[in-house]
Coordinates of C-alpha atoms and ligand atoms in Angstrom, one line a residue:
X18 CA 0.0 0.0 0.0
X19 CA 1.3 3.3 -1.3
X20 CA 0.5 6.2 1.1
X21 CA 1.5 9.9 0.4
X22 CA 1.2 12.4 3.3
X23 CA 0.5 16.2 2.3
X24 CA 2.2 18.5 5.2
X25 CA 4.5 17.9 7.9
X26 CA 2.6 19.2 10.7
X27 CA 1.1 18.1 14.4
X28 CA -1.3 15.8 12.1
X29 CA 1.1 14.6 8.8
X30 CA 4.2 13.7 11.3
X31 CA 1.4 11.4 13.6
X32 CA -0.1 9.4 10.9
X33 CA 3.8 8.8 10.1
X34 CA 4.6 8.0 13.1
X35 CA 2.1 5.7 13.2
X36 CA 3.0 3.7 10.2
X37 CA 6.4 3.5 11.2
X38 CA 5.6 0.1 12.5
X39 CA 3.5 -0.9 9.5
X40 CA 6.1 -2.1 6.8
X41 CA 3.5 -3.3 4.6
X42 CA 3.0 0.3 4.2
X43 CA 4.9 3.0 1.8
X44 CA 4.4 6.3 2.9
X45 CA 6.0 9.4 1.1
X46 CA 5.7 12.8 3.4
X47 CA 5.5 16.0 1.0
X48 CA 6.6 19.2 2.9
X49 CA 6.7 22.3 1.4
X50 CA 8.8 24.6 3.8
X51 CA 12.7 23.1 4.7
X52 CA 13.4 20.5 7.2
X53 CA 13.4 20.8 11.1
X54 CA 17.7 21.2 10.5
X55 CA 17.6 23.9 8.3
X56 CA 14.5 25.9 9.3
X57 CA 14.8 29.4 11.4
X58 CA 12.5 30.1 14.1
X59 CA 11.3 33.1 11.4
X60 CA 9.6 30.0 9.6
X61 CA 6.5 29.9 11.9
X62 CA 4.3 28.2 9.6
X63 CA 6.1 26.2 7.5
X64 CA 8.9 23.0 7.6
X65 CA 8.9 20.4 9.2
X66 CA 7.4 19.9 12.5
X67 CA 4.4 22.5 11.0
X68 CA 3.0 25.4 12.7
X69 CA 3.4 23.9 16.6
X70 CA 7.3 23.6 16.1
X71 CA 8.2 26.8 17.6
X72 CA 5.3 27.1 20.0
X73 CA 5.8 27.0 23.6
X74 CA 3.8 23.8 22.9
X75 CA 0.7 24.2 24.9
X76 CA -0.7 20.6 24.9
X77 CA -4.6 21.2 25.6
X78 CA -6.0 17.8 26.5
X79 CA -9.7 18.5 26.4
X80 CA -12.4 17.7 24.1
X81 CA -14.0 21.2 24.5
X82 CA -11.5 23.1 22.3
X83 CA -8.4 23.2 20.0
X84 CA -11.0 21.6 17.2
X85 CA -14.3 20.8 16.4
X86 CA -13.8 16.9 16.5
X87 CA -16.8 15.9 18.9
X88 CA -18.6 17.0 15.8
X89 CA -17.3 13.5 14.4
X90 CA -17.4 11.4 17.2
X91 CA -18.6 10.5 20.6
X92 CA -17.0 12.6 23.5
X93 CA -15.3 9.2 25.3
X94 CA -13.6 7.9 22.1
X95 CA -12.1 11.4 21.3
X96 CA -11.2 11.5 24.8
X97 CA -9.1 8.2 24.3
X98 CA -7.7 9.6 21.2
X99 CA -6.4 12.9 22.5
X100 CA -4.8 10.6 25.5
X101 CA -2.9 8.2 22.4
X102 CA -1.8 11.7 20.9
X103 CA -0.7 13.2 24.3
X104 CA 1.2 9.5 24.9
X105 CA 3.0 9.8 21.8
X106 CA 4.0 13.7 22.8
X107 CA 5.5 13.0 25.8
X108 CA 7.3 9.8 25.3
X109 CA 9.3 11.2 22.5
X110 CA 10.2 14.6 24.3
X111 CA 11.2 14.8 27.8
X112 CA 7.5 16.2 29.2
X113 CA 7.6 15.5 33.4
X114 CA 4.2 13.9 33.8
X115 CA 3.7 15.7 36.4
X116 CA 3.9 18.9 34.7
X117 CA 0.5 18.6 33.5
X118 CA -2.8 18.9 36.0
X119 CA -4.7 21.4 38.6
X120 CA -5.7 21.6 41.6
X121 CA -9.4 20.5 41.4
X122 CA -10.8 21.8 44.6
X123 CA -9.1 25.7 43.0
X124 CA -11.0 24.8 39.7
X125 CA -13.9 24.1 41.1
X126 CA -14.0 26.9 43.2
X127 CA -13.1 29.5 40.0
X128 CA -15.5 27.5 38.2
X129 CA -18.1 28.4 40.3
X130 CA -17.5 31.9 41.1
X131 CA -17.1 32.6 37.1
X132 CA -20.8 30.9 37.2
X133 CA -22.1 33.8 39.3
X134 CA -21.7 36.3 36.4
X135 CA -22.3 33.9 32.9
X136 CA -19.0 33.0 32.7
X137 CA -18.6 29.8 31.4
X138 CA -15.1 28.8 32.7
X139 CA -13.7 25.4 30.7
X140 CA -10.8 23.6 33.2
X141 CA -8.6 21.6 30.8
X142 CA -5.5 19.5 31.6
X143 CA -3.0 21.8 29.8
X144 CA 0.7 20.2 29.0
X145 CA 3.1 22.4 29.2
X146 CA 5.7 21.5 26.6
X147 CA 7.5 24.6 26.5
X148 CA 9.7 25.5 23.0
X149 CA 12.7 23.1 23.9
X150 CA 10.3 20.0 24.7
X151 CA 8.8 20.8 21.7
X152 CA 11.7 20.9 19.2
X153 CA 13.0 17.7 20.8
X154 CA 9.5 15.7 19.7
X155 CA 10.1 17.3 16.4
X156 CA 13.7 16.1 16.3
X157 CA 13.4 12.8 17.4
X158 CA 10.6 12.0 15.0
X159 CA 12.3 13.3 12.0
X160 CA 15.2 11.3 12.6
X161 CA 13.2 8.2 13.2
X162 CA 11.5 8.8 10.2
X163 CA 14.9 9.6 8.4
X164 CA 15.6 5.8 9.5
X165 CA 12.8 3.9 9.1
X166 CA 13.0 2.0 5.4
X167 CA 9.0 2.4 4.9
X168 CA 8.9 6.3 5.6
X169 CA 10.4 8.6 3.1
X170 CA 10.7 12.7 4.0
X171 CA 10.6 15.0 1.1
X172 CA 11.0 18.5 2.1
X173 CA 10.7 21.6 0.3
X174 CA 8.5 19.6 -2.1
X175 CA 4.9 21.3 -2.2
X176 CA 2.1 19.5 -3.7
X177 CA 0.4 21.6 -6.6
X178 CA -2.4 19.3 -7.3
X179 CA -4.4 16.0 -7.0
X180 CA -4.7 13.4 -9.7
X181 CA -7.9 12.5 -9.8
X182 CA -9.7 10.0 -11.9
X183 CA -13.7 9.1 -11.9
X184 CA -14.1 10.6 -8.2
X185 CA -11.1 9.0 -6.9
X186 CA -7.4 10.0 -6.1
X187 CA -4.9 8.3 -7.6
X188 CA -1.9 10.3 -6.8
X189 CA -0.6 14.0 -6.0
X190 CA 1.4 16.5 -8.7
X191 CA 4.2 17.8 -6.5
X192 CA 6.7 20.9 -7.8
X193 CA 10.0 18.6 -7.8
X194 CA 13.4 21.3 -9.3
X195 CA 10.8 23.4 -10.4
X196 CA 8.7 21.0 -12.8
X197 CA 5.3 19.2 -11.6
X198 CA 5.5 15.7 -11.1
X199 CA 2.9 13.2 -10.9
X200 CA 2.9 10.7 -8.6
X201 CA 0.4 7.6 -7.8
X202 CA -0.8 6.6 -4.6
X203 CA -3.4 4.3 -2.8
X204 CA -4.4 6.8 -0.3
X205 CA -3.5 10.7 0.2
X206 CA -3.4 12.4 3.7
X207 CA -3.9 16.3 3.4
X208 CA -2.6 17.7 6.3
X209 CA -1.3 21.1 5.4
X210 CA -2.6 23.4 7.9
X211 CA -3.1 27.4 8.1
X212 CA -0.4 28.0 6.1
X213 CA -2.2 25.7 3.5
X214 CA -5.6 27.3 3.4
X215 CA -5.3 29.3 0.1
X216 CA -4.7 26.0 -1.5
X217 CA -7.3 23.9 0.2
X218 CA -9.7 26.5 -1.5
X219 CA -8.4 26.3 -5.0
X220 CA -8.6 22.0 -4.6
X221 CA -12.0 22.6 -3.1
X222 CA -13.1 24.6 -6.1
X223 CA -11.1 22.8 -8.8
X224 CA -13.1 19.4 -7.6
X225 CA -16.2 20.4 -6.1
X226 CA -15.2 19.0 -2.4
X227 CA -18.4 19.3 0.0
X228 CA -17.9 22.0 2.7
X229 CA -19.0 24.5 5.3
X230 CA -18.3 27.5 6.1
X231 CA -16.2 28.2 9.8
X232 CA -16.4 31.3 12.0
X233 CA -13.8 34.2 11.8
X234 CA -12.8 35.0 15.4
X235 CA -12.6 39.2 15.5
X236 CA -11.1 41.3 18.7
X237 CA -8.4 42.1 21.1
X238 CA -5.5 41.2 23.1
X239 CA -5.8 42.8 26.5
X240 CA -2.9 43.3 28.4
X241 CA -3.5 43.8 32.6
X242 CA -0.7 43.2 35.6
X243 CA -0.6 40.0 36.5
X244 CA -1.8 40.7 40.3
X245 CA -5.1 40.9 38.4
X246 CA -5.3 37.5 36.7
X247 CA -3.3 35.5 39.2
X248 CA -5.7 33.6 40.9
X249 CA -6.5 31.7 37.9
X250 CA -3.3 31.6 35.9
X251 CA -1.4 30.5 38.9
X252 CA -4.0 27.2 38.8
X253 CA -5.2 26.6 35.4
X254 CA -1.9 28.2 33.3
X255 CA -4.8 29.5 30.8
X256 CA -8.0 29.8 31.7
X257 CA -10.2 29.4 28.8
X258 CA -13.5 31.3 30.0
X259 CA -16.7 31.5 27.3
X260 CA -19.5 34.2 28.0
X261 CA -22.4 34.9 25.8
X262 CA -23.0 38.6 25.7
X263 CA -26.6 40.1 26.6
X264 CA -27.4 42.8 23.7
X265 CA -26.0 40.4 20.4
X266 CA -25.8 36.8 22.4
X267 CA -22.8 36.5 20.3
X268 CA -20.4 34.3 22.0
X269 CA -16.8 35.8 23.4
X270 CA -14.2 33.6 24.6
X271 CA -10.7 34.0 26.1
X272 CA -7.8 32.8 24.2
X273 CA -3.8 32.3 24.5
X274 CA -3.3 33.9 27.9
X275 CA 0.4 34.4 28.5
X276 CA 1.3 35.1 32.4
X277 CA 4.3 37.4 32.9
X278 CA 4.1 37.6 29.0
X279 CA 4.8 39.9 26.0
X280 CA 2.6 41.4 23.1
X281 CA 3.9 40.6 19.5
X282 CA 3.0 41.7 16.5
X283 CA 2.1 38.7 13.4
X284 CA 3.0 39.3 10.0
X285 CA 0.1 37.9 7.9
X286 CA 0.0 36.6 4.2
X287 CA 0.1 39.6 2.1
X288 CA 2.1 42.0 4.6
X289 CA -1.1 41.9 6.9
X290 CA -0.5 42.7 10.6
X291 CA -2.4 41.5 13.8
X292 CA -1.6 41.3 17.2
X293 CA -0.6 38.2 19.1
X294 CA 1.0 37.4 22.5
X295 CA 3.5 34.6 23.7
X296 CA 5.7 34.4 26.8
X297 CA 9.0 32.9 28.3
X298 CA 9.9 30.4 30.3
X299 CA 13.0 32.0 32.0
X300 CA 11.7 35.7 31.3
X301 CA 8.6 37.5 32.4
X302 CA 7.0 40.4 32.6
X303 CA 4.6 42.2 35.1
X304 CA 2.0 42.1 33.1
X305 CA -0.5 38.9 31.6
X306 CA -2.3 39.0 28.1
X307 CA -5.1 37.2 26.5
X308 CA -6.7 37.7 23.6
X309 CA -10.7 38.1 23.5
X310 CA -12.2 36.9 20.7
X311 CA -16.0 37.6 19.2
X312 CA -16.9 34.5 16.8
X313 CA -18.4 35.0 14.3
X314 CA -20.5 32.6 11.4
X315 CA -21.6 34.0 8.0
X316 CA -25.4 32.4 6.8
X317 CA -26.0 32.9 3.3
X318 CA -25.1 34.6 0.9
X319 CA -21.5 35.5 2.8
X320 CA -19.2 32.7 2.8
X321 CA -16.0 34.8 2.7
X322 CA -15.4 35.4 6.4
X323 CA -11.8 35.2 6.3
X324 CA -12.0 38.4 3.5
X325 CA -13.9 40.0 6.1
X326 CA -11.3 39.3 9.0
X327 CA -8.9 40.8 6.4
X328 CA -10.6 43.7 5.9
X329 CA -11.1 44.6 9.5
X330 CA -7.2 44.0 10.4
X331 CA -6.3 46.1 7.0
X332 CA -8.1 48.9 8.5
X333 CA -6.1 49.1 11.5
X334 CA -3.5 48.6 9.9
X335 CA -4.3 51.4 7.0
X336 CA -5.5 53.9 10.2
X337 CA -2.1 53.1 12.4
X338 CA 0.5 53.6 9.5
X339 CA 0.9 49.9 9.0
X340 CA 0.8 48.7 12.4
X341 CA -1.2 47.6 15.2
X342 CA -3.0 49.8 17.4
X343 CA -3.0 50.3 21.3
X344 CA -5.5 52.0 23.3
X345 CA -6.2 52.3 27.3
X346 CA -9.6 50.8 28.4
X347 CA -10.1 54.1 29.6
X348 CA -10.0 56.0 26.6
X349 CA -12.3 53.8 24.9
X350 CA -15.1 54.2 27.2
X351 CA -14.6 57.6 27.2
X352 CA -14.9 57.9 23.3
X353 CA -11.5 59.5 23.2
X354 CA -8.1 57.9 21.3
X355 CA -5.3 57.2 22.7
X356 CA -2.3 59.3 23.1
X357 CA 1.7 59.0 23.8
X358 CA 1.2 61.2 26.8
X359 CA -1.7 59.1 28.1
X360 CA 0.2 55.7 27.4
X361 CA 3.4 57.0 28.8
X362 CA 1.6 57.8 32.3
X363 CA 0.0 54.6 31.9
X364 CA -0.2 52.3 35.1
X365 CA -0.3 49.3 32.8
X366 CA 3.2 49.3 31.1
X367 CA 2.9 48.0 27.4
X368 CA 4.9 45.3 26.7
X369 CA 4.5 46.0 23.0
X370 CA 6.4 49.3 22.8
X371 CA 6.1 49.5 18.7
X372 CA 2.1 49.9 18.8
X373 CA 0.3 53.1 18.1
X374 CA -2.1 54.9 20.5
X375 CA -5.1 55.3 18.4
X376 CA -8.5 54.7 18.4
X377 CA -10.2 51.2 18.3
X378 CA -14.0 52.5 17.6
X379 CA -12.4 53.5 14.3
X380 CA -12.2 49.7 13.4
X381 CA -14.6 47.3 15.0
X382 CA -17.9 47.8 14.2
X383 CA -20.4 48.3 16.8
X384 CA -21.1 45.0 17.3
X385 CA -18.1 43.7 18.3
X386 CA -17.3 46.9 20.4
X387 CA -19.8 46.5 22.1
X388 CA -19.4 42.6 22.9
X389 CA -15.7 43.3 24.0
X390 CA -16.8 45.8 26.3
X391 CA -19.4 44.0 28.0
X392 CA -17.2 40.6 28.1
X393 CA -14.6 43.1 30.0
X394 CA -17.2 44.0 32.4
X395 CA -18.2 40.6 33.3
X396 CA -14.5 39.6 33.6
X397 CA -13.9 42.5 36.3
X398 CA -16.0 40.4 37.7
X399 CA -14.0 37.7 38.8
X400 CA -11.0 39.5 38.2
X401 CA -10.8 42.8 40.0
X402 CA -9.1 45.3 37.6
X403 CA -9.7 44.1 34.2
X404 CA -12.3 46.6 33.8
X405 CA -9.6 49.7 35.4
X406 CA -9.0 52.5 33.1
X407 CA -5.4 51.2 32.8
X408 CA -6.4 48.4 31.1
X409 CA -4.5 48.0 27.9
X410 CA -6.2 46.8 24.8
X411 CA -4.5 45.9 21.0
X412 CA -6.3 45.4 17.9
X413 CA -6.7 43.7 16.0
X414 CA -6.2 40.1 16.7
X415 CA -7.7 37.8 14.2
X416 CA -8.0 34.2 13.9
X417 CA -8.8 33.0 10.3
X418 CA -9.8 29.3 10.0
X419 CA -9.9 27.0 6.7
X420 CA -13.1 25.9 5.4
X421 CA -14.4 23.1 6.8
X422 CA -14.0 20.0 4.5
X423 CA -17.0 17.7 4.6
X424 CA -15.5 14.2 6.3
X425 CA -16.7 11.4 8.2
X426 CA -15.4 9.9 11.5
X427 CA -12.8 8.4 10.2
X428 CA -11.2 11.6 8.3
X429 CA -12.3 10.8 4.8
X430 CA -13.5 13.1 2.2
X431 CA -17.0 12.9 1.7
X432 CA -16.9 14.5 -1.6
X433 CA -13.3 11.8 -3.3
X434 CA -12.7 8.3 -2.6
X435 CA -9.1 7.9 -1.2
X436 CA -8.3 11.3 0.5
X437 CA -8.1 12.0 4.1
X438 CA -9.0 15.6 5.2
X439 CA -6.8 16.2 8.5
X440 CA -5.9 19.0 10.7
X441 CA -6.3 22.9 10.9
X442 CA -5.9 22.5 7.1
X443 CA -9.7 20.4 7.1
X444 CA -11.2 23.4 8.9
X445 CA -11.8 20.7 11.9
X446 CA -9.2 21.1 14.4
X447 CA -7.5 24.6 16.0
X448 CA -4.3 23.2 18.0
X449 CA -2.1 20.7 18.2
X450 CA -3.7 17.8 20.3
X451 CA -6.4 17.4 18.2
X452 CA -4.7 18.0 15.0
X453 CA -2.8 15.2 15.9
X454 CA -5.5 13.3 17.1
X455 CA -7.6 13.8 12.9
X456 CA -3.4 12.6 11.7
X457 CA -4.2 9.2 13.8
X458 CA -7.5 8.7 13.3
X459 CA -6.6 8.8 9.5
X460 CA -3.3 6.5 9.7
X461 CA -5.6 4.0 12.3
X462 CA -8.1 3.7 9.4
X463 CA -5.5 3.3 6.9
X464 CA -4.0 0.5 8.6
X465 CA -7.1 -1.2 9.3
X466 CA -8.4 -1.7 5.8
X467 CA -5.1 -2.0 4.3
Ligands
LIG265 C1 2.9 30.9 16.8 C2 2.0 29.7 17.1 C3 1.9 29.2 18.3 C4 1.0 28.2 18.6 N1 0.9 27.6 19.8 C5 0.1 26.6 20.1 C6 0.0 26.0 21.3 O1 0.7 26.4 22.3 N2 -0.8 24.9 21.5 C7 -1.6 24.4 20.5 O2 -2.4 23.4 20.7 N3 -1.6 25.0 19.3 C8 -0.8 26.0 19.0 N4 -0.7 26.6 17.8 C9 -1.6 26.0 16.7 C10 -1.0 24.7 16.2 O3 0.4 25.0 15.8 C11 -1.8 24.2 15.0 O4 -3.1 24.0 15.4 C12 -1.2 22.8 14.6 O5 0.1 22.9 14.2 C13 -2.0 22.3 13.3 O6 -1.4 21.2 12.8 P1 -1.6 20.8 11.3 O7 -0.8 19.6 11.1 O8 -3.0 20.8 10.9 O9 -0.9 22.0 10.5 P2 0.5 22.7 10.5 O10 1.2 22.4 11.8 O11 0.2 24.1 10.1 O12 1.3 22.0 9.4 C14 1.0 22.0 8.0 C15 2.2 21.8 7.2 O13 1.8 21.6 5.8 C16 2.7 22.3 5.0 N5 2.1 22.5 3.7 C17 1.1 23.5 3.5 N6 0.7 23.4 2.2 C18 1.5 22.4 1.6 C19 1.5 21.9 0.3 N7 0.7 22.4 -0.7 N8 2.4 20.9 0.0 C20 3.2 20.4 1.0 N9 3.2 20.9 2.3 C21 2.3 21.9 2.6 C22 3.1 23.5 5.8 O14 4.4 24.0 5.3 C23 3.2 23.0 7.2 O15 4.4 22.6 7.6 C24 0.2 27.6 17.5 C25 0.3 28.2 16.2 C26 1.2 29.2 16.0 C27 1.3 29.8 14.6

């Protein structure tokens, strides 16, 4: 059985791992960005080891988020699954198991008093992997790939096409010293991720592959002292808290909170810039961010919501000079922008000392202005301060997603025989667990009917 894997990422480097032991099985692994060796840390999204390889490797080990896979399966099973996926993360880096975990009786606790205001707050197991851990996984699978005789790694090899024949795929055309190739195989994994998402569309298109349309995620990062968050970062790491706002019922959710971290600034396809936040292990800073997220799902006619994510960052952009814009919570309640006088006497230091004082009622529509501040309000809540004058706010962050390929439980395409639809690259998963977890789910079916 002939096997070609599309994508080197969380998902395409576990369904190889997983046929490692399967020498009944040839499997090809088609990478379009340079291998884990000779890739820089200015390669986010693509090379081997995909868009997790320089993370500081959050492992979320929940069902609730980081994908939509309960969509395709029962809760238990995926539970199992994301515990196989975490297995194969720590044995092959050098994870403490005791790293992971909570204190319950805390979570509980949070969990309840979040409850007293419509918070919804999610407690997750959360491996900590950190960026070293990380690259070590990475490492170790590469070069056990590099020595298996059933695996073969071909990086800086994209795949331009699919061969397809009658409703089935028979192969992939991949850009080999700069001619396209065709090349025949049983079964194809696509697992090409984010960074993959323009060409996902054009294949969609091209062969009429079923799909849906996912939310765009619109708002801030918010940027507080850590005093204020404490009490739940110093438990849960990240606490991932969901609140559906009065006027809109639109839901707004907390995302990528970095204790002691620093805002950063993401360069987009197309020069396109958004606001982001990561943090240290051996350095910190005073403060904590999070981003705050409005989601967002187009009905008909609209099914261009990542356009319209684009459109809302190029304004800030376009109104900043080509930056990303900072504004105190203060300010914005008071319908007044931002200035380098009033950040400068700031109590909240930015940690993002690039950003422009501006105006973020410029940008957001009303809508999600008005979410934001509301979800702020409830957070002051249970966090004394996040509501303070001081309180720092960036814009904009986005969060684009693929569309979302039409598959069954086991991964395959609905719409061609053959083809496996995995990862953030199938619109169905948002992290690296269950990214993973849609790579073996694929590999596991492969195996079984081989
Ligand atoms: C800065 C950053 C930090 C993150 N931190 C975390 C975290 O802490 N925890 C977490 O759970 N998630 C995190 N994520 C998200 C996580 O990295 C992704 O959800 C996960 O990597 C998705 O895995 P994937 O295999 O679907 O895609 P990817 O990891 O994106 O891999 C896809 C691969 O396919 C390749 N590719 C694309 N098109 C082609 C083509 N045509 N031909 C050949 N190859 C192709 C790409 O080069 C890429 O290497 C982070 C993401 C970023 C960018």
């Amino acid at each position: 059985m002939k096997v070609a894997i599309v994508g080197a990422g969380s998902a395409g480097m576990t369904a190889a791992y997983n046929f490692l032991k399967h020498k009944d099985i040839q499997a090809d692994i088609y990478e379009k960005g340079k291998d884990i060796e000779t890739r820089t840390r200015n390669e986010v999204m693509e090379g081997f080891g995909g868009a997790g390889a320089y993370s500081d490797g959050k492992l979320t080990l929940t069902t609730e988020y980081g994908g939509w896979l309960t969509d395709y399966m029962p809760e238990d099973e995926l539970e199992k699954l994301i515990d196989e996926a975490d297995d194969m993360w720590k044995n092959l880096s050098e994870v403490l198991e005791t790293e992971s975990g909570f204190n319950y009786e805390t979570t509980k606790d949070l969990e309840y008093q979040c409850s007293r205001h419509k918070l919804k707050l999610i407690p997750a197991k959360i491996r900590h992997m950190g960026t070293d851990n990380c690259l070590l996984f990475v490492k170790r699978i590469s070069a056990m790939i590099k020595q298996s005789d059933n695996i073969k790694l071909h990086c800086e090899s994209p795949v331009t096409d699919l061969i397809v024949e009658g409703g089935e795929v028979k192969g992939i055309v991949v850009l080999e010293n700069g001619e396209e190739v065709k090349k025949y195989y049983d079964k194809v994994i696509l697992g090409v991720g984010r960074s993959g998402n323009g060409w996902m569309q054009d294949i969609v298109r091209k062969y009429g592959i079923e799909n849906g349309i996912n939310p765009v995620d619109i708002g801030i990062r918010v940027e507080v002292p850590r005093s204020v968050t404490d009490s739940f970062t110093d438990n849960l790491y990240e606490f991932k808290i969901k609140y559906y706002t009065s006027e809109f019922e639109d839901e707004v959710r907390t995302f990528c909170v970095n204790p002691g971290g620093f805002i950063s600034v993401e360069k987009n396809t197309g020069g396109l810039l958004t606001v982001n936040g990561h943090s240290y292990k051996n350095k910190k800073s005073d403060n904590t961010n999070f981003a705050l997220l409005v989601s967002t799902k187009f009905t008909e006619p609209f099914d261009e919501p990542v356009q319209y994510g684009r459109y809302i960052a190029n304004l800030a952009n376009l109104l900043s000079g080509n930056n990303v814009i900072v504004q105190r919570y203060g300010d914005f309640i008071r319908g007044r922008r931002s200035t380098e006088s009033r950040i400068r006497k700031n109590f909240v230091v930015p940690t993002l000392k690039t950003a422009l004082p501006g105006d973020l009622s410029f940008v957001l529509p009303y809508r999600y202005l008005h979410n934001l501040k509301e979800t702020i309000e409830q957070l002051d809540k249970v966090m004394p301060g996040m509501a303070d004058p001081n309180t720092l706010m960036y814009g904009v962050e986005v969060k684009f997603y693929s569309v979302r390929i039409k598959i069954d439980s086991k991964m395959r395409c609905a719409s061609l025989d053959n083809l496996y639809c995995t990862g953030d690259g199938a619109g169905i998963t948002r992290g690296i667990i269950q990214a993973s977890v849609s790579g073996l789910v694929a590999a596991k079916d492969i195996i079984e009917n081989k």
